[in-house]
PDB file of C-alpha atoms in Angstrom:
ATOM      1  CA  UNK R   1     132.271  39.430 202.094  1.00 42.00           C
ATOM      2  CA  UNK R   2     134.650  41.827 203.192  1.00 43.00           C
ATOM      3  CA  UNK R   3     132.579  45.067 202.327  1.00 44.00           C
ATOM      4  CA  UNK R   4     130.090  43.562 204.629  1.00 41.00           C
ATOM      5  CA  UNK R   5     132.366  43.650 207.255  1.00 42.00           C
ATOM      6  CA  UNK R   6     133.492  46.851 206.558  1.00 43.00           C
ATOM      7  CA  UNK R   7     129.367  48.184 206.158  1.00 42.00           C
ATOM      8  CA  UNK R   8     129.420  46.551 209.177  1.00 44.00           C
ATOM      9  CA  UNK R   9     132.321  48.389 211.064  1.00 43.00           C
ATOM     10  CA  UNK R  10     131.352  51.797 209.846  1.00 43.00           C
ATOM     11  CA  UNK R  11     127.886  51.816 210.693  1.00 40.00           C
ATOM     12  CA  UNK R  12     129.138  50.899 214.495  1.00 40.00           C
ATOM     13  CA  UNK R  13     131.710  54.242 214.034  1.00 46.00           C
ATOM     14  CA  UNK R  14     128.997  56.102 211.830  1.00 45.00           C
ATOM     15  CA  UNK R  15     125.934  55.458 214.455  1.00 38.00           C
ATOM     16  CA  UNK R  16     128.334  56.351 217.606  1.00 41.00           C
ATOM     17  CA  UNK R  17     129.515  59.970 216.653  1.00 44.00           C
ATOM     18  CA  UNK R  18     125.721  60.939 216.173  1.00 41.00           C
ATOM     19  CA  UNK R  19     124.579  63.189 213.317  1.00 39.00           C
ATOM     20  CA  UNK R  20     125.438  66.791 212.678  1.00 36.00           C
ATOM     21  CA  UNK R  21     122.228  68.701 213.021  1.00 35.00           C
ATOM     22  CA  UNK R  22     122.222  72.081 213.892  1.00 33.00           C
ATOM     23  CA  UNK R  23     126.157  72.226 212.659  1.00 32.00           C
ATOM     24  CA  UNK R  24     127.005  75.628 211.431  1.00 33.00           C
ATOM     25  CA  UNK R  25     128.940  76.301 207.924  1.00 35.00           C
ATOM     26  CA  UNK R  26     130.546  79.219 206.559  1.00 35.00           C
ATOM     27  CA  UNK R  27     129.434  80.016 203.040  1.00 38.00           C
ATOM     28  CA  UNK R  28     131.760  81.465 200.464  1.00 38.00           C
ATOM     29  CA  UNK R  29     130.769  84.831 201.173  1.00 41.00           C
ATOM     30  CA  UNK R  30     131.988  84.313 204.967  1.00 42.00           C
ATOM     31  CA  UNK R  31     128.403  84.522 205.842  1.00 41.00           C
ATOM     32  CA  UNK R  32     127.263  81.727 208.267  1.00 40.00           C
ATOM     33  CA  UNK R  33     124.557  79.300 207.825  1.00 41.00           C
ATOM     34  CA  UNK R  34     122.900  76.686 209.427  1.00 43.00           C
ATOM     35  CA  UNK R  35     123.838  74.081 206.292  1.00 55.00           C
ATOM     36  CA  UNK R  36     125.320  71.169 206.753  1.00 59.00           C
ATOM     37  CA  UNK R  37     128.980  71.885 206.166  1.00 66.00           C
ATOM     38  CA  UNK R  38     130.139  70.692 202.930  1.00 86.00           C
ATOM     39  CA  UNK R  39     132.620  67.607 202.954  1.00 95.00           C
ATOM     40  CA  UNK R  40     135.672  66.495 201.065  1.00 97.00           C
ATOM     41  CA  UNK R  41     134.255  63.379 199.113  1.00 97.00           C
ATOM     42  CA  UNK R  42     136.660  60.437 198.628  1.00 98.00           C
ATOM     43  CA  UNK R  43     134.750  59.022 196.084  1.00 97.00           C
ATOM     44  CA  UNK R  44     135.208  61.751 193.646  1.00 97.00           C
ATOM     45  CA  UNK R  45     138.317  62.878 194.932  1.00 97.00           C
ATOM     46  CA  UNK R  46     140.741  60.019 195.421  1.00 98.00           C
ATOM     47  CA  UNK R  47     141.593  59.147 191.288  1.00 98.00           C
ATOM     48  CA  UNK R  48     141.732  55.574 190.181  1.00 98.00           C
ATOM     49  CA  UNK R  49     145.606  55.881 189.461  1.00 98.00           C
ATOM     50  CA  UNK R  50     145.916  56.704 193.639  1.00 98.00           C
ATOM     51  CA  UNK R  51     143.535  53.684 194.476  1.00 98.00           C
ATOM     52  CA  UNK R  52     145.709  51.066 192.174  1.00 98.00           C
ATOM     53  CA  UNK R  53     148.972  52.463 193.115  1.00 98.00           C
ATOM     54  CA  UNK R  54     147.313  52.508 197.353  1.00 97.00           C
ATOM     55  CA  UNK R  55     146.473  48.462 196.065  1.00 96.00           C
ATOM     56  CA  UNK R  56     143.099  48.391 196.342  1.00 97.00           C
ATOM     57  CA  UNK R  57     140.784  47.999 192.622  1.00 98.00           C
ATOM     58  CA  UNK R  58     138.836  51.239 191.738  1.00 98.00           C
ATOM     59  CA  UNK R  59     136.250  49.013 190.303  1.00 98.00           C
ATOM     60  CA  UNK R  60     134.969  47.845 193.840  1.00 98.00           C
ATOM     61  CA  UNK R  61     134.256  51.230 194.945  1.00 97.00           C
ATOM     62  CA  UNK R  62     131.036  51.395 197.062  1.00 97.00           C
ATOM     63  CA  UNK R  63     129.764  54.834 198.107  1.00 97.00           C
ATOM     64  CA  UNK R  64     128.539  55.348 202.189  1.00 95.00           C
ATOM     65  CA  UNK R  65     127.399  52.542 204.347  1.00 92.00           C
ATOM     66  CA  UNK R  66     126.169  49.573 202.093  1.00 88.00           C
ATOM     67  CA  UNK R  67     125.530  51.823 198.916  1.00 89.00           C
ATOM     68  CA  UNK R  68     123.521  54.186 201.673  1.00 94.00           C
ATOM     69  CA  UNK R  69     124.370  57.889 202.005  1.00 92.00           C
ATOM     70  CA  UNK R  70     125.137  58.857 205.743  1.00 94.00           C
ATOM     71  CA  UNK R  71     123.792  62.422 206.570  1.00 94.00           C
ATOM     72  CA  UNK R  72     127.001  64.287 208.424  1.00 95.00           C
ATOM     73  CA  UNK R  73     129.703  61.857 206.320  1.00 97.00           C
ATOM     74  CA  UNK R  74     131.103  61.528 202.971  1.00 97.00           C
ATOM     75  CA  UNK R  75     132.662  57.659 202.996  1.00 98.00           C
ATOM     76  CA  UNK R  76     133.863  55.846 200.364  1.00 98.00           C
ATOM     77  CA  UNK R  77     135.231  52.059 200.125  1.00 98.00           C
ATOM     78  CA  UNK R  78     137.140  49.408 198.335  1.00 98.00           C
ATOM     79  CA  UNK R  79     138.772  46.418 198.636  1.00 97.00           C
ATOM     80  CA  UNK R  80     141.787  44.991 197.843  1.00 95.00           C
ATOM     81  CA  UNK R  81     142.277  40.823 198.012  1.00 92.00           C
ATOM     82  CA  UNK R  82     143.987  41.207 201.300  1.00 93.00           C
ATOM     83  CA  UNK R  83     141.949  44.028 203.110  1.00 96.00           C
ATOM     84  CA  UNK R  84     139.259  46.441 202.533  1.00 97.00           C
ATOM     85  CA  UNK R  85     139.987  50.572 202.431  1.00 98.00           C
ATOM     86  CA  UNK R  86     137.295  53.081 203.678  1.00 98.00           C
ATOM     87  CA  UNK R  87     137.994  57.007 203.989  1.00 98.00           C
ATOM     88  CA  UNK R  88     135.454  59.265 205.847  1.00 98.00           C
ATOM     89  CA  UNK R  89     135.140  63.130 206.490  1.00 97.00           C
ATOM     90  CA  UNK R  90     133.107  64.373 208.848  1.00 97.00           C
ATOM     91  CA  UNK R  91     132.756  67.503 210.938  1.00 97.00           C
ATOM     92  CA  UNK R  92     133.553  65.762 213.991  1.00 96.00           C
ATOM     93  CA  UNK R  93     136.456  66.394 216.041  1.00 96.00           C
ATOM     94  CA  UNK R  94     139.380  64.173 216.935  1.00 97.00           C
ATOM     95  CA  UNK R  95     138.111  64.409 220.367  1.00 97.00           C
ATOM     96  CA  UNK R  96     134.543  62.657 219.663  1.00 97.00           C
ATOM     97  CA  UNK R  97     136.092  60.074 218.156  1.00 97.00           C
ATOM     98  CA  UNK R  98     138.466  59.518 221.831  1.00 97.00           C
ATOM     99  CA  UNK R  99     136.072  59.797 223.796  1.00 97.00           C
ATOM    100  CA  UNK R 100     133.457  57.565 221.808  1.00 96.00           C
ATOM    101  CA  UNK R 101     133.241  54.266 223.923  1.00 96.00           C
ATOM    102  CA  UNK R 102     134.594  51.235 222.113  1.00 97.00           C
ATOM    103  CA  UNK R 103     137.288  52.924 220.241  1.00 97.00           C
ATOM    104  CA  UNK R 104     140.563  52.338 222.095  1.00 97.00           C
ATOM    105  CA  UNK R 105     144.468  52.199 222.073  1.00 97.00           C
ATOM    106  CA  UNK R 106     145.217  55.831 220.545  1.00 98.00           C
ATOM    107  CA  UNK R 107     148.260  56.386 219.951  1.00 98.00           C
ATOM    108  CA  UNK R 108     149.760  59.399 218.203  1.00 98.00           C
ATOM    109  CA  UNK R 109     150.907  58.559 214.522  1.00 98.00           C
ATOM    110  CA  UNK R 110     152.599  60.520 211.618  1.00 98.00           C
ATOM    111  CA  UNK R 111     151.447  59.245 207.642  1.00 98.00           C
ATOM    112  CA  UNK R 112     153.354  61.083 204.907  1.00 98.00           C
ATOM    113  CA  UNK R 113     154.267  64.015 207.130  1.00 98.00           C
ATOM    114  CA  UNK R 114     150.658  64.237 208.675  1.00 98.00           C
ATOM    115  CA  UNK R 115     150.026  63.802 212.229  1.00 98.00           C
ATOM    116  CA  UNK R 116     147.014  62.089 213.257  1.00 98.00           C
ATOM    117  CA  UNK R 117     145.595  59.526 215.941  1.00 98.00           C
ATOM    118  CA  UNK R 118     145.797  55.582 215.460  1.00 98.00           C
ATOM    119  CA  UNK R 119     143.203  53.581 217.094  1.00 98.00           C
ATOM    120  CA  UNK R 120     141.187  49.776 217.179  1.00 97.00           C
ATOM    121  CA  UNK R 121     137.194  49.317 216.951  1.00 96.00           C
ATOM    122  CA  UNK R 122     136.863  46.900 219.984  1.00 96.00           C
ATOM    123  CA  UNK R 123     135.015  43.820 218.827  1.00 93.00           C
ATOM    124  CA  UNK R 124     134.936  41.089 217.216  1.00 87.00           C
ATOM    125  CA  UNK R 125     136.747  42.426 214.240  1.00 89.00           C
ATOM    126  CA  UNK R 126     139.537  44.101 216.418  1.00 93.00           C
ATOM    127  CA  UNK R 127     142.451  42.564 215.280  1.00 94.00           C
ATOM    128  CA  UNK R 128     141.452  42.835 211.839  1.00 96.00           C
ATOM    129  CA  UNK R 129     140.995  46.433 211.757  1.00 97.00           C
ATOM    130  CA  UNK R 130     143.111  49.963 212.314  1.00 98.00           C
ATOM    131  CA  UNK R 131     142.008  53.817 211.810  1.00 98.00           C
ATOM    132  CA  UNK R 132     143.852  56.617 212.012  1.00 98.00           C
ATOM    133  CA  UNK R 133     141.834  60.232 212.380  1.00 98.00           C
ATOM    134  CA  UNK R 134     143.848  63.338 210.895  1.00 98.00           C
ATOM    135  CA  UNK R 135     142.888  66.577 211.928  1.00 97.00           C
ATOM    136  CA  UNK R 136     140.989  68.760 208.959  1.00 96.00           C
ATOM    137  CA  UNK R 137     139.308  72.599 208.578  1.00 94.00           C
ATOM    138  CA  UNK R 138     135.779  70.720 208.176  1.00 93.00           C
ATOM    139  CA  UNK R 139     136.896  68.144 210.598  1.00 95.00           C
ATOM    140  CA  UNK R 140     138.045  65.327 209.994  1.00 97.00           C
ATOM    141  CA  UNK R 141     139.590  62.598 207.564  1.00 98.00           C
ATOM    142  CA  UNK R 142     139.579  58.915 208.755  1.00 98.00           C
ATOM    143  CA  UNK R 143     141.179  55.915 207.045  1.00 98.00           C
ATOM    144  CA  UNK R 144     140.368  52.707 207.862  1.00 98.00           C
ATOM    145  CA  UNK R 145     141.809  49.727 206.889  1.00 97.00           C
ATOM    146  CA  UNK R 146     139.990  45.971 207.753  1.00 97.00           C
ATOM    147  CA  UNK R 147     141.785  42.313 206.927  1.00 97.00           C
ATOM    148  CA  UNK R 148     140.463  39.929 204.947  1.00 94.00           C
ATOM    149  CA  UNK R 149     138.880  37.502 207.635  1.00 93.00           C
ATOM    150  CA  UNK R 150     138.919  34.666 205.331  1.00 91.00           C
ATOM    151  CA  UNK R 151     142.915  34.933 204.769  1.00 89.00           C
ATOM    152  CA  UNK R 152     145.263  33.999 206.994  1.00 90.00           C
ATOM    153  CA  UNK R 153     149.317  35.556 207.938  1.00 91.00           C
ATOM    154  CA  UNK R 154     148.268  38.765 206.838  1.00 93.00           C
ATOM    155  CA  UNK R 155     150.482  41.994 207.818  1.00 93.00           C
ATOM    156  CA  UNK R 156     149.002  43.811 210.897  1.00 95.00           C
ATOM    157  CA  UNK R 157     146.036  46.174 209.184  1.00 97.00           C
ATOM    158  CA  UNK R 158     148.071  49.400 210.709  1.00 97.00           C
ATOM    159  CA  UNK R 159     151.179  48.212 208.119  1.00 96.00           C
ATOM    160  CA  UNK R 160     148.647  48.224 205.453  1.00 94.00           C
ATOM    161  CA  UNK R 161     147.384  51.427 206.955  1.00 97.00           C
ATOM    162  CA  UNK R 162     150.312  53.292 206.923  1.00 97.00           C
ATOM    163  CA  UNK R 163     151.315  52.022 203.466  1.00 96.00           C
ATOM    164  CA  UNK R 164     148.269  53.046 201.754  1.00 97.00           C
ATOM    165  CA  UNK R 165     148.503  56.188 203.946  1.00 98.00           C
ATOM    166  CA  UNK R 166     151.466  57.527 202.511  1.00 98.00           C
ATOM    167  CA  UNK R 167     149.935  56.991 198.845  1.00 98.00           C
ATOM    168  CA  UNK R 168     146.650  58.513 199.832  1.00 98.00           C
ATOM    169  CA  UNK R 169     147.122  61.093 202.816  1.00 98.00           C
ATOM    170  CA  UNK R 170     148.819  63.754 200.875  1.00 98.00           C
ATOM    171  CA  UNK R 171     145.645  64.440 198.727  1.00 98.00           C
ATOM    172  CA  UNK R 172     143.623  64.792 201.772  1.00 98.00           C
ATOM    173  CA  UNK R 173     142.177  68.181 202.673  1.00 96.00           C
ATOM    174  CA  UNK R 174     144.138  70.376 205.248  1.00 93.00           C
TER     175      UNK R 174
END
């Protein structure tokens, strides 16, 4: 239940920072193309020791947006009993993601030593959610964390945020 949710949560944040045609990459050569721009993938790059010791189960793991690749994104998900963990790249700016309606309440935030931007997905699922956007070469690197809606007393999602963050940010790209 709580992966639909979360499919549910990043297709809203997917489908509002629109695609990345026409995005220009720099190959290895330092020659520029028109490629898509190649992204850091958590799903291959976050080990199963990080995800048990962040407390979420490696086995859950679901790869972009319901088991559907996004074009412009690399995300990655799993859940814990508690809450649900998704981390996204993208070649979008911190700035498209403040100025995209709906997201609100950014606040500057620092994870393991990393400055980014905290925010809330308004909606239904408000209160059960909390993102934080760090600043990247190809981008950027988004962690998301979403509550359980069928448990009750749980932390605020931006404590379980910034716990798993300072397992998990470290190993993100620069």
């Amino acid at each position: 239940m709580t992966t639909l949710i979360v499919a549910g949560v990043a297709v809203v944040g997917v489908a509002g920072c629109g695609g990345s045609e026409g995005s220009s990459a720099t190959g290895t050569a330092g020659v520029s193309t028109s490629a898509e721009a190649v992204l850091w993938d958590p799903c291959t790059e976050i080990s199963d020791e990080l995800l048990a010791a962040a407390g979420v189960d490696p086995g859950t793991e679901e790869s972009g947006v319901g088991g559907h690749a996004q074009s412009g994104w690399e995300i990655c998900a799993w859940d814990a009993r508690d809450f649900s963990l998704t981390v996204y790249t993208t070649d979008k700016s911190v700035e498209e993601f403040e100025q995209k309606p709906g997201n609100v309440d950014f606040q500057d935030v620092t994870i393991a030593g990393r400055p980014g931007r905290q925010f809330k997905v308004e909606g239904a699922s408000k209160d059960l959610g909390c993102d934080v956007v760090f600043p990247a070469t190809q981008g950027i690197v988004q962690l998301e964390i979403l509550n359980s809606p069928l448990e009750t007393g749980l932390e605020d999602p931006c404590v379980y945020l910034a716990r798993v963050g300072e397992v998990l940010v470290p190993i993100f790209p620069n």
